[in-house]
Amino acid sequence: MDDRLAAELIRRLFELEPRSHGVQRRLYLALRHAVLRVELPGGAALPASRMLSAELGIGRSTVVRVYEQLLAEGYLRSATGSGTFVSDSLRMRRPSAGRSTASMHARTGLSTRGSRIAAQAGSSPFQAGAFVPGVPDVSHFPFAIWRRLVARQIRHERRQLAHYGFGGYGPLRQALAEYLRVTRMMSVRPQQILILNGAHQAIDLCARMLCDEGDSVWMEDPGYWGARSVLDACGLSIDPVAVDEQGMDASAALEPSAPRLIFVSPSSQYPTGVVMSLERRLHLLERARAAGAWIIEDDYDNELRYHPHAVGSLFGLDPGQKVIYVRTFSKVMFPGLRLAYLVVPERLVDPFARGNAELYREGRMIEQAAMAEFIDAGHFTRHLRRMRGLYQERRDRLSEAIESRLGGLVVTHGGQAGLHLLYRFTRELDDAALADRTLREGIVFRPLTLYYRDPARGAPGMNLGFAAVPVERMAPAVDVLAGAIEAELQRAPRHRTRSGG
Amino acid sequence: MDDRLAAELIRRLFELEPRSHGVQRRLYLALRHAVLRVELPGGAALPASRMLSAELGIGRSTVVRVYEQLLAEGYLRSATGSGTFVSDSLRMRRPSAGRSTASMHARTGLSTRGSRIAAQAGSSPFQAGAFVPGVPDVSHFPFAIWRRLVARQIRHERRQLAHYGFGGYGPLRQALAEYLRVTRMMSVRPQQILILNGAHQAIDLCARMLCDEGDSVWMEDPGYWGARSVLDACGLSIDPVAVDEQGMDASAALEPSAPRLIFVSPSSQYPTGVVMSLERRLHLLERARAAGAWIIEDDYDNELRYHPHAVGSLFGLDPGQKVIYVRTFSKVMFPGLRLAYLVVPERLVDPFARGNAELYREGRMIEQAAMAEFIDAGHFTRHLRRMRGLYQERRDRLSEAIESRLGGLVVTHGGQAGLHLLYRFTRELDDAALADRTLREGIVFRPLTLYYRDPARGAPGMNLGFAAVPVERMAPAVDVLAGAIEAELQRAPRHRTRSGG
């Protein structure tokens, strides 16, 4: 783990310790916590004391004293000339790798469902640096504009915005209807647009309103882990459907399987980036019609498209009105905003709005009003245009660096849109073990096998997020990655030893 | 329905109509929509044209023209000297009363679960006026302070707040740990506090992490409809447990029933306001221990307590660490804020944080940071103290007005804390029909029977929210209520004719 990641992690833990303890005790507890819970793995380098003291805003001598205490207690070890490290004797499997549903169930008293949710959790604690996928570069977000727009809404005269709201803020739904008309050729009434707190909630609402426990859902395989977790937590039975160079292949689905729901990302399949062909789209709609199934179309990163020819939405192609369209602002605004929206067919408008109010209660009209202004005043389009240029350059740099360092070892997928490039290995390699190895050196990526329903049967590879990596850091980060791949290839036994599944 | 409510409703619908239509067409569509979907019920008075034109910011002549058109088309009728009304020929049951799970299922293609969620939906579209329960008076919220605090967080230098976050913003969790220690004598580490988007999400998370489909949950009967909907949507089987003057009576639960979860509001039972006795608390903990059950303690309005002797939390009384504590900011800040928190036992900290990230993704660190400052700088305590005084006066005025107008007809419950008073009728009366009647005159209340698992077996009464009613409006509103009760008592047949159940 590199200094910056480690310092960020330590700061977060430090802030959680009670202030009444004083800074030295707090830092001591935070670090011990990090080591014992293997948030800093054995062998990981600690940030230099100067850097950490700056990060935490405390005296450097305090940091040095705490390091010394933990060295004395055996939590840390120091190597002359190269710094301070987490003691190797504490090296162990990260808890995420060792978690088992059964043991969690017994230890904590969680339900079977809860144990499964916690054990399968795929969300990463890392949200910056090379190569965390799905993370935009928030340092280029126009915070000054956003602050002004939000502040303008928080006024006594606008106090109706302090209430729950129902379905979402009218002008935002209008702005989005217009935006979808122009950019996605979708003709929808504002009422069909439901504002939600992120794509996970949107998927959860669809699953609960449209499916009963035990219903079958088709998911692309590989596919988005988050959607899988949410659908699984709703009690759905997930049928993985293979993806090829034309997208999800409905004809590859098991014949007797009649899905109740189909989750698909046709504009840019996640994580492979494949654009679903028109033939496949029509076939999918036909299969859905025959089965009486609903379709969730996840249009997650179509706004960050690097080629001008956008593909139409599945929603617009469906005369049967069985498609529900999901889109998030997380990638194009900032993740912590937690705003997303659903577009639903007319007959679902009322029950979905009711269901949403009932299950989650609505609100956050202040942020929604600011978002409406952000779009109406042109800031949204401007920000998108700017980020598209920036990300395209980063994508190209990553592509070049990988080509020059790992040319024969990987095959590239995607990159037409979005925040990541996907690489499959041409040689047998344990991508999860590789991810563990690179993490220690400060490089985070998501192994491709984790996107499969059964990781043991998935193709090994790397999902590399390039969006939050400045161009000058691209080549050095790829160097680290290449070194780790080399080391992993040389490690015996060479066959894959992936645990779990 | 009174002018203010109707004008608010029309404005909301008006804002949803496409701007491209021009104001006259938009108002026409909004009004027709309101009438056809029975959002303005048959017989309801429309706002005077002058008032509506001011509310919408459009010319009065436009309003008059639209009224005239709708009069011509038969949607409206006018009565000389008293105004314009929704046509009586369009009088029908509100859709909420006529909705049936089966018909919705067939018509929309929702799942059985989804149809049930939508059909049972209890959240009110009204969020202001006499006597909407659970709604604080946001006009007294210090928006200027809140604006400053939020704006301070939206800065380029604080851009780490734009990311997802994990478990919640550290300083807010610290501030709450300290606050709970001082006000609720709870000794918890900040890590045990999980920040969530409202109480519904908090209950949903508990239900999914701790219970499997089909598990039994005990709920107070009458109890909070929102919790019931959320628990039901998670597939739990709800066992109603009677409430008496000591609170939930666990000994009244069916003997063979071994709950997996118990949902309870011991500090101030919702909606009866009963404070659970110590004996009952100990008994409940013992029953839970014997059954291996978890307890959710909903401490929803203890902060607005009008008597100084606060009762300790159940959480603090439990050596077995089986209690999870839920609290929302909706009532004490403003509803649309959507911030609430859970306090969980140590062994649940990690799986709950993971589950929360997985099911909903976290974020909203900007609002959380502002909330932390709001507490740390003393604004929260100051605002609470102010509102407590204000609400106490309103409660007293409501109490007096009811006593003088409805003395022998009702028995009062609660009022020690919170935003509402509960009244049971001493005579047989259809409270749902009464609510329909008063709605037409602009008075909204929630019938007590709706808080029961089986409304047909519930005691009839009224939950009257007083918090958002200025003192000068209290007596006139109670006059309307009293008139409606009189009319309802005189209506034949006198026995209850509640439909559904």
XYZ file of N, CA and C in Angstrom, chain A residues 283-488:
618
model
N -33.934 -9.419 -30.207
C -34.117 -10.788 -29.724
C -34.418 -10.783 -28.215
N -33.698 -9.944 -27.507
C -33.902 -9.872 -26.056
C -35.317 -9.383 -25.734
N -35.751 -8.348 -26.446
C -37.107 -7.832 -26.220
C -38.140 -8.919 -26.526
N -37.880 -9.699 -27.568
C -38.796 -10.764 -27.957
C -38.836 -11.867 -26.879
N -37.665 -12.228 -26.388
C -37.613 -13.236 -25.334
C -38.334 -12.743 -24.079
N -38.120 -11.478 -23.766
C -38.768 -10.900 -22.583
C -40.282 -10.901 -22.759
N -40.724 -10.545 -23.962
C -42.149 -10.511 -24.238
C -42.753 -11.901 -24.066
N -42.067 -12.880 -24.625
C -42.579 -14.251 -24.555
C -42.659 -14.741 -23.104
N -41.673 -14.336 -22.310
C -41.647 -14.804 -20.921
C -42.498 -13.929 -19.999
N -42.989 -12.805 -20.524
C -43.687 -11.855 -19.654
C -42.740 -11.197 -18.658
N -41.495 -11.021 -19.072
C -40.475 -10.505 -18.148
C -40.322 -8.991 -18.252
N -39.904 -8.373 -17.158
C -39.491 -6.984 -17.144
C -37.998 -6.895 -17.430
N -37.573 -5.746 -17.971
C -36.150 -5.525 -18.237
C -35.699 -4.265 -17.499
N -34.586 -4.358 -16.783
C -33.937 -3.149 -16.252
C -32.776 -2.821 -17.168
N -32.819 -1.646 -17.762
C -31.723 -1.183 -18.620
C -30.836 -0.237 -17.826
N -29.631 -0.673 -17.531
C -28.697 0.149 -16.760
C -27.846 0.949 -17.742
N -28.120 2.229 -17.861
C -27.411 3.079 -18.830
C -26.342 3.864 -18.083
N -25.448 3.126 -17.415
C -24.645 3.737 -16.352
C -23.575 4.700 -16.814
N -22.945 4.494 -17.963
C -21.879 5.454 -18.282
C -21.935 5.955 -19.718
N -23.104 5.932 -20.268
C -23.251 6.356 -21.651
C -22.945 7.838 -21.845
N -23.024 8.607 -20.755
C -22.742 10.038 -20.875
C -21.263 10.312 -21.113
N -20.422 9.369 -20.716
C -18.993 9.537 -20.917
C -18.554 8.678 -22.098
N -19.082 9.008 -23.229
C -18.824 8.239 -24.443
C -17.772 8.981 -25.250
N -16.741 8.267 -25.723
C -15.631 8.935 -26.400
C -15.766 8.894 -27.912
N -16.861 8.293 -28.389
C -17.117 8.295 -29.828
C -18.486 8.892 -30.044
N -18.606 9.699 -31.068
C -19.833 10.484 -31.189
C -21.100 9.655 -31.413
N -21.003 8.487 -32.053
C -22.228 7.768 -32.378
C -22.782 7.026 -31.170
N -23.690 7.691 -30.467
C -24.344 7.045 -29.331
C -25.345 6.020 -29.856
N -25.533 4.964 -29.105
C -26.497 3.950 -29.482
C -27.806 4.282 -28.769
N -28.918 4.080 -29.453
C -30.211 4.370 -28.839
C -30.442 3.490 -27.623
N -31.415 3.895 -26.826
C -31.708 3.111 -25.628
C -32.622 1.934 -25.965
N -32.562 0.910 -25.160
C -33.467 -0.227 -25.283
C -34.892 0.247 -24.955
N -34.973 1.158 -23.981
C -36.251 1.728 -23.569
C -37.024 2.255 -24.777
N -36.302 2.971 -25.657
C -36.945 3.591 -26.805
C -37.335 2.596 -27.887
N -36.811 1.390 -27.773
C -36.986 0.391 -28.823
C -38.159 -0.537 -28.536
N -38.720 -0.383 -27.339
C -39.648 -1.400 -26.847
C -41.098 -0.942 -26.936
N -41.863 -1.504 -27.853
C -43.262 -1.092 -27.955
C -44.096 -1.639 -26.789
N -43.612 -2.684 -26.145
C -44.394 -3.348 -25.094
C -44.314 -2.677 -23.742
N -43.438 -1.646 -23.623
C -43.314 -0.909 -22.356
C -42.983 -1.826 -21.195
N -42.006 -2.679 -21.416
C -41.579 -3.561 -20.332
C -40.173 -3.203 -19.860
N -39.623 -2.110 -20.397
C -38.264 -1.727 -20.026
C -38.292 -0.595 -19.010
N -37.470 -0.732 -17.972
C -37.281 0.325 -16.982
C -35.834 0.791 -17.107
N -35.690 2.089 -17.171
C -34.391 2.676 -17.479
C -33.783 3.254 -16.195
N -32.531 2.902 -15.902
C -31.844 3.367 -14.689
C -30.602 4.155 -15.060
N -30.409 5.265 -14.386
C -29.192 6.036 -14.614
C -28.766 6.737 -13.326
N -27.476 6.835 -13.125
C -26.969 7.465 -11.904
C -26.191 8.727 -12.222
N -26.158 9.665 -11.259
C -25.307 10.845 -11.375
C -23.933 10.633 -10.731
N -23.729 9.450 -10.121
C -22.499 9.236 -9.350
C -21.229 9.420 -10.173
N -21.253 8.934 -11.404
C -20.031 8.963 -12.212
C -19.799 10.314 -12.867
N -20.879 11.068 -13.088
C -20.727 12.310 -13.844
C -20.795 13.557 -12.958
N -21.361 13.397 -11.741
C -21.291 14.499 -10.782
C -20.219 14.093 -9.765
N -20.643 13.567 -8.608
C -19.688 12.973 -7.672
C -20.423 11.872 -6.914
N -19.695 10.815 -6.518
C -20.365 9.615 -5.978
C -21.206 9.890 -4.738
N -20.692 10.736 -3.833
C -21.383 10.956 -2.570
C -22.678 11.750 -2.708
N -22.972 12.253 -3.892
C -24.215 12.995 -4.110
C -25.427 12.113 -3.882
N -25.305 10.850 -4.244
C -26.403 9.880 -4.115
C -27.681 10.373 -4.786
N -27.606 10.585 -6.056
C -28.805 10.858 -6.844
C -28.771 9.988 -8.094
N -29.888 9.377 -8.383
C -30.043 8.574 -9.590
C -31.496 8.695 -10.002
N -31.832 8.152 -11.158
C -33.241 8.183 -11.524
C -33.651 6.959 -12.312
N -34.921 6.681 -12.218
C -35.583 5.619 -12.960
C -36.525 6.275 -13.956
N -36.638 5.689 -15.148
C -37.719 6.061 -16.055
C -38.586 4.817 -16.207
N -39.860 4.957 -15.884
C -40.734 3.782 -15.890
C -41.879 3.970 -16.879
N -42.430 2.866 -17.393
C -43.617 2.963 -18.244
C -44.778 3.581 -17.465
N -45.715 4.187 -18.200
C -46.836 4.910 -17.590
C -47.542 4.139 -16.464
N -47.819 2.855 -16.716
C -48.639 2.133 -15.743
C -47.903 1.864 -14.435
N -46.591 2.092 -14.437
C -45.842 1.897 -13.187
C -45.629 3.196 -12.423
N -45.973 4.323 -13.010
C -45.680 5.622 -12.390
C -46.232 5.685 -10.974
N -47.499 5.415 -10.852
C -48.141 5.583 -9.554
C -47.679 4.539 -8.527
N -47.725 3.243 -8.853
C -47.269 2.275 -7.839
C -45.797 2.435 -7.465
N -44.951 2.799 -8.420
C -43.537 2.976 -8.081
C -43.342 4.181 -7.156
N -44.047 5.261 -7.428
C -43.919 6.439 -6.558
C -44.405 6.110 -5.153
N -45.513 5.381 -5.074
C -46.022 4.971 -3.766
C -45.056 4.035 -3.050
N -44.578 3.047 -3.792
C -43.656 2.071 -3.208
C -42.388 2.745 -2.713
N -41.895 3.683 -3.490
C -40.682 4.392 -3.112
C -40.896 5.206 -1.840
N -42.012 5.908 -1.771
C -42.313 6.701 -0.576
C -42.436 5.774 0.635
N -43.031 4.618 0.420
C -43.301 3.711 1.530
C -42.019 3.037 2.028
N -41.208 2.580 1.112
C -40.021 1.821 1.508
C -38.901 2.716 2.007
N -38.754 3.883 1.436
C -37.594 4.708 1.789
C -37.962 6.080 2.292
N -39.145 6.551 2.117
C -39.524 7.956 2.262
C -38.604 8.797 1.370
N -39.173 9.804 0.779
C -38.386 10.625 -0.131
C -38.014 11.943 0.531
N -37.289 12.747 -0.180
C -36.873 14.020 0.366
C -35.704 14.532 -0.446
N -34.777 15.227 0.221
C -33.583 15.731 -0.453
C -33.947 16.628 -1.634
N -34.998 17.423 -1.434
C -35.430 18.312 -2.501
C -34.425 19.446 -2.708
N -33.680 19.801 -1.666
C -32.683 20.864 -1.809
C -31.643 20.458 -2.851
N -31.099 19.262 -2.693
C -30.097 18.783 -3.648
C -30.713 18.608 -5.038
N -31.967 18.162 -5.060
C -32.613 17.953 -6.354
C -32.841 19.284 -7.070
N -33.201 20.299 -6.297
C -33.417 21.620 -6.894
C -32.089 22.174 -7.424
N -31.015 21.960 -6.668
C -29.699 22.413 -7.128
C -29.311 21.670 -8.406
N -29.611 20.390 -8.447
C -29.291 19.573 -9.628
C -30.068 20.071 -10.850
N -31.335 20.430 -10.627
C -32.143 20.942 -11.740
C -31.509 22.205 -12.314
N -31.077 23.100 -11.433
C -30.430 24.327 -11.905
C -29.101 24.037 -12.586
N -28.391 23.079 -12.049
C -27.086 22.706 -12.625
C -27.275 22.272 -14.082
N -28.347 21.544 -14.336
C -28.637 21.107 -15.708
C -29.155 22.275 -16.541
N -30.163 22.960 -16.006
C -30.818 24.026 -16.776
C -29.847 25.136 -17.175
N -28.899 25.441 -16.295
C -27.982 26.540 -16.589
C -26.810 26.100 -17.467
N -26.805 24.824 -17.871
C -25.767 24.373 -18.791
C -24.492 23.873 -18.125
N -24.436 23.926 -16.779
C -23.215 23.480 -16.098
C -22.977 21.990 -16.302
N -24.053 21.235 -16.367
C -23.936 19.785 -16.483
C -23.271 19.408 -17.810
N -23.784 19.959 -18.888
C -23.224 19.671 -20.211
C -21.768 20.122 -20.290
N -21.505 21.295 -19.718
C -20.146 21.832 -19.742
C -19.195 20.919 -18.968
N -19.636 20.497 -17.796
C -18.789 19.634 -16.964
C -18.540 18.299 -17.682
N -19.569 17.748 -18.280
C -19.431 16.488 -19.008
C -18.420 16.607 -20.143
N -18.538 17.708 -20.891
C -17.651 17.896 -22.034
C -16.198 17.936 -21.564
N -15.997 18.672 -20.492
C -14.652 18.833 -19.952
C -14.096 17.486 -19.479
N -14.907 16.733 -18.728
C -14.425 15.475 -18.173
C -14.187 14.452 -19.277
N -15.003 14.519 -20.310
C -14.837 13.592 -21.420
C -13.446 13.745 -22.035
N -13.010 14.997 -22.234
C -11.684 15.250 -22.798
C -10.593 14.749 -21.879
N -10.762 15.052 -20.597
C -9.770 14.668 -19.593
C -9.652 13.155 -19.500
N -10.796 12.502 -19.428
C -10.787 11.036 -19.262
C -10.255 10.344 -20.522
N -10.589 10.915 -21.678
C -10.135 10.295 -22.915
C -8.604 10.277 -22.958
N -8.004 11.366 -22.511
C -6.542 11.413 -22.492
C -5.988 10.362 -21.528
N -6.640 10.234 -20.384
C -6.154 9.263 -19.396
C -6.313 7.841 -19.923
N -7.435 7.623 -20.585
C -7.658 6.303 -21.164
C -6.559 5.977 -22.169
N -6.228 6.962 -23.025
C -5.196 6.726 -24.031
C -3.846 6.444 -23.393
N -3.537 7.194 -22.331
C -2.261 6.983 -21.656
C -2.197 5.597 -21.023
N -3.275 5.190 -20.418
C -3.295 3.863 -19.800
C -3.110 2.805 -20.881
N -3.825 2.986 -21.958
C -3.782 2.047 -23.058
C -2.350 1.903 -23.596
N -1.706 3.047 -23.805
C -0.322 3.030 -24.290
C 0.607 2.323 -23.313
N 0.466 2.688 -22.044
C 1.374 2.122 -21.032
C 1.192 0.611 -20.933
N -0.040 0.158 -20.993
C -0.291 -1.283 -20.918
C 0.277 -1.972 -22.156
N 0.046 -1.375 -23.290
C 0.543 -1.942 -24.548
C 2.061 -2.115 -24.494
N 2.740 -1.078 -23.991
C 4.198 -1.142 -24.019
C 4.737 -2.077 -22.929
N 4.069 -2.190 -21.801
C 4.601 -3.022 -20.722
C 4.049 -4.437 -20.718
N 2.804 -4.617 -21.162
C 2.151 -5.916 -21.011
C 1.576 -6.420 -22.326
N 2.118 -5.886 -23.415
C 1.585 -6.148 -24.755
C 1.029 -7.545 -24.998
N 1.851 -8.555 -24.908
C 1.382 -9.882 -25.270
C 0.573 -10.585 -24.199
N 0.578 -10.010 -23.002
C -0.005 -10.704 -21.845
C -1.500 -10.472 -21.668
N -1.993 -9.408 -22.294
C -3.391 -9.049 -22.051
C -4.112 -8.731 -23.358
N -5.418 -8.910 -23.331
C -6.291 -8.484 -24.429
C -7.203 -7.395 -23.876
N -7.326 -6.293 -24.614
C -8.110 -5.145 -24.139
C -9.590 -5.278 -24.509
N -10.456 -4.862 -23.603
C -11.882 -4.775 -23.885
C -12.396 -3.404 -23.468
N -13.372 -2.925 -24.207
C -14.052 -1.692 -23.811
C -13.247 -0.454 -24.114
N -13.562 0.617 -23.377
C -12.868 1.872 -23.559
C -13.585 2.845 -24.495
N -14.705 2.428 -25.066
C -15.480 3.345 -25.916
C -16.177 4.393 -25.063
N -16.403 4.044 -23.793
C -17.143 4.918 -22.894
C -16.710 4.585 -21.473
N -17.036 5.473 -20.544
C -16.881 5.143 -19.143
C -15.528 5.426 -18.546
N -15.300 4.837 -17.382
C -14.173 5.190 -16.528
C -13.140 4.093 -16.403
N -13.308 3.000 -17.164
C -12.355 1.896 -16.980
C -12.024 1.208 -18.295
N -10.925 0.457 -18.278
C -10.593 -0.461 -19.363
C -10.515 -1.853 -18.753
N -10.925 -2.834 -19.520
C -10.887 -4.200 -19.018
C -9.811 -4.973 -19.773
N -9.014 -5.722 -19.019
C -7.965 -6.535 -19.634
C -8.138 -7.992 -19.232
N -8.140 -8.865 -20.226
C -8.122 -10.302 -19.941
C -6.694 -10.793 -20.085
N -6.309 -11.744 -19.250
C -4.959 -12.307 -19.376
C -4.936 -13.385 -20.449
N -3.852 -13.406 -21.199
C -3.704 -14.470 -22.205
C -3.034 -15.697 -21.576
N -2.514 -15.528 -20.365
C -1.932 -16.688 -19.668
C -2.694 -16.943 -18.382
N -2.580 -18.153 -17.911
C -3.261 -18.549 -16.684
C -2.678 -17.744 -15.517
N -3.555 -17.095 -14.771
C -3.066 -16.235 -13.687
C -4.181 -16.076 -12.666
N -3.836 -16.088 -11.403
C -4.829 -15.909 -10.333
C -5.017 -14.410 -10.115
N -6.072 -13.858 -10.690
C -6.221 -12.394 -10.638
C -6.502 -11.885 -9.223
N -7.151 -12.713 -8.394
C -7.418 -12.287 -7.015
C -6.116 -12.222 -6.214
N -5.245 -13.215 -6.423
C -3.943 -13.187 -5.739
C -3.131 -11.992 -6.214
N -3.236 -11.706 -7.498
C -2.526 -10.550 -8.044
C -3.027 -9.253 -7.396
N -4.339 -9.167 -7.213
C -4.910 -7.964 -6.596
C -4.406 -7.806 -5.163
N -4.297 -8.925 -4.440
C -3.750 -8.867 -3.081
C -2.314 -8.344 -3.115
N -1.573 -8.826 -4.084
C -0.167 -8.441 -4.185
C -0.033 -6.958 -4.531
N -0.777 -6.491 -5.501
C -0.617 -5.084 -5.895
C -1.128 -4.133 -4.815
N -2.127 -4.578 -4.059
C -2.656 -3.729 -2.982
C -1.547 -3.329 -2.019
N -0.672 -4.282 -1.730
C 0.441 -3.981 -0.819
C 1.338 -2.904 -1.374
N 1.322 -2.726 -2.681
C 2.178 -1.697 -3.285
C 1.359 -0.477 -3.705
N 0.149 -0.413 -3.208
C -0.623 0.816 -3.415
C -1.419 0.857 -4.699
N -1.523 -0.272 -5.391
C -2.316 -0.303 -6.624
C -3.555 -1.161 -6.384
N -4.699 -0.559 -6.593
C -5.954 -1.260 -6.366
C -6.613 -1.532 -7.715
N -6.995 -2.769 -7.988
C -7.852 -3.009 -9.158
C -8.841 -4.091 -8.783
N -9.859 -4.260 -9.607
C -10.833 -5.293 -9.309
C -10.625 -6.465 -10.269
N -10.387 -7.659 -9.700
C -10.155 -8.828 -10.566
C -11.407 -9.143 -11.385
N -11.209 -9.477 -12.639
C -12.342 -9.775 -13.523
C -13.168 -10.956 -13.008
N -12.500 -11.949 -12.434
C -13.248 -13.134 -11.969
C -14.341 -12.763 -10.969
N -14.147 -11.672 -10.214
C -15.152 -11.282 -9.215
C -16.449 -10.786 -9.846
N -16.441 -10.526 -11.146
C -17.660 -10.081 -11.815
C -18.512 -11.257 -12.276
N -17.961 -12.471 -12.099
C -18.724 -13.646 -12.511
C -19.533 -14.181 -11.345
N -20.665 -14.780 -11.685
C -21.482 -15.430 -10.676
C -20.648 -16.477 -9.938
N -19.863 -17.219 -10.663
C -18.959 -18.193 -10.058
C -17.524 -17.813 -10.417
N -16.841 -17.116 -9.503
C -15.500 -16.609 -9.815
C -14.546 -17.714 -10.275
N -14.736 -18.931 -9.782
C -13.816 -20.006 -10.138
C -13.911 -20.361 -11.621
N -15.050 -20.022 -12.243
C -15.205 -20.324 -13.661
C -15.001 -19.097 -14.541
N -14.709 -17.959 -13.928
C -14.565 -16.729 -14.697
C -13.205 -16.626 -15.363
N -13.135 -15.800 -16.398
C -11.861 -15.527 -17.054
C -11.071 -14.559 -16.180
N -9.785 -14.830 -15.948
C -9.002 -13.903 -15.127
C -8.641 -12.645 -15.911
N -8.625 -11.547 -15.214
C -8.296 -10.281 -15.859
C -8.312 -9.145 -14.857
N -8.242 -7.939 -15.359
C -8.180 -6.759 -14.482
C -9.136 -5.691 -14.990
N -9.926 -5.149 -14.101
C -10.701 -3.959 -14.418
C -9.902 -2.773 -13.886
N -9.379 -1.961 -14.787
C -8.541 -0.825 -14.372
C -9.292 0.482 -14.571
N -9.556 1.147 -13.465
C -10.186 2.468 -13.538
C -9.106 3.506 -13.802
N -9.290 4.306 -14.840
C -8.260 5.295 -15.177
C -8.685 6.712 -14.834
N -9.945 6.890 -14.478
C -10.492 8.240 -14.416
C -9.851 9.096 -13.324
N -9.491 8.495 -12.215
C -8.963 9.285 -11.104
C -7.440 9.252 -11.042
N -6.788 8.907 -12.152
C -5.322 8.813 -12.179
C -4.764 9.894 -13.099
N -4.053 10.869 -12.529
C -3.450 11.907 -13.373
C -2.488 11.270 -14.394
N -2.393 11.860 -15.571
C -1.586 11.236 -16.636
C -0.157 10.933 -16.200
N 0.429 11.804 -15.385
C 1.828 11.590 -15.031
C 2.004 10.393 -14.090
N 0.919 9.938 -13.474
C 1.048 8.778 -12.590
C 0.743 7.470 -13.331
N 0.290 7.570 -14.564
C -0.185 6.382 -15.262
C 0.938 5.373 -15.495
N 2.030 5.813 -16.131
C 3.106 4.891 -16.464
C 3.734 4.268 -15.207
N 4.042 5.089 -14.175
C 4.613 4.472 -12.965
C 3.678 3.434 -12.348
N 2.389 3.695 -12.357
C 1.454 2.750 -11.764
C 1.410 1.454 -12.578
N 1.469 1.594 -13.893
C 1.486 0.401 -14.748
C 2.784 -0.385 -14.528
N 3.873 0.326 -14.258
C 5.125 -0.364 -13.951
C 4.966 -1.266 -12.739
N 4.356 -0.738 -11.701
C 4.144 -1.532 -10.483
C 3.299 -2.758 -10.813
N 2.251 -2.521 -11.574
C 1.339 -3.591 -11.967
C 2.098 -4.663 -12.747
N 2.903 -4.225 -13.700
C 3.644 -5.171 -14.540
C 4.601 -6.003 -13.700
N 5.247 -5.321 -12.729
C 6.164 -6.050 -11.846
C 5.416 -7.107 -11.056
N 4.248 -6.764 -10.575
C 3.468 -7.701 -9.773
C 2.996 -8.883 -10.621
N 2.636 -8.608 -11.854
C 2.189 -9.687 -12.744
C 3.340 -10.646 -13.016
N 4.500 -10.068 -13.250
C 5.692 -10.882 -13.462
C 5.945 -11.791 -12.263
N 5.905 -11.193 -11.083
C 6.146 -11.962 -9.856
C 5.080 -13.048 -9.696
N 3.858 -12.709 -10.026
C 2.762 -13.673 -9.850
C 2.898 -14.828 -10.844
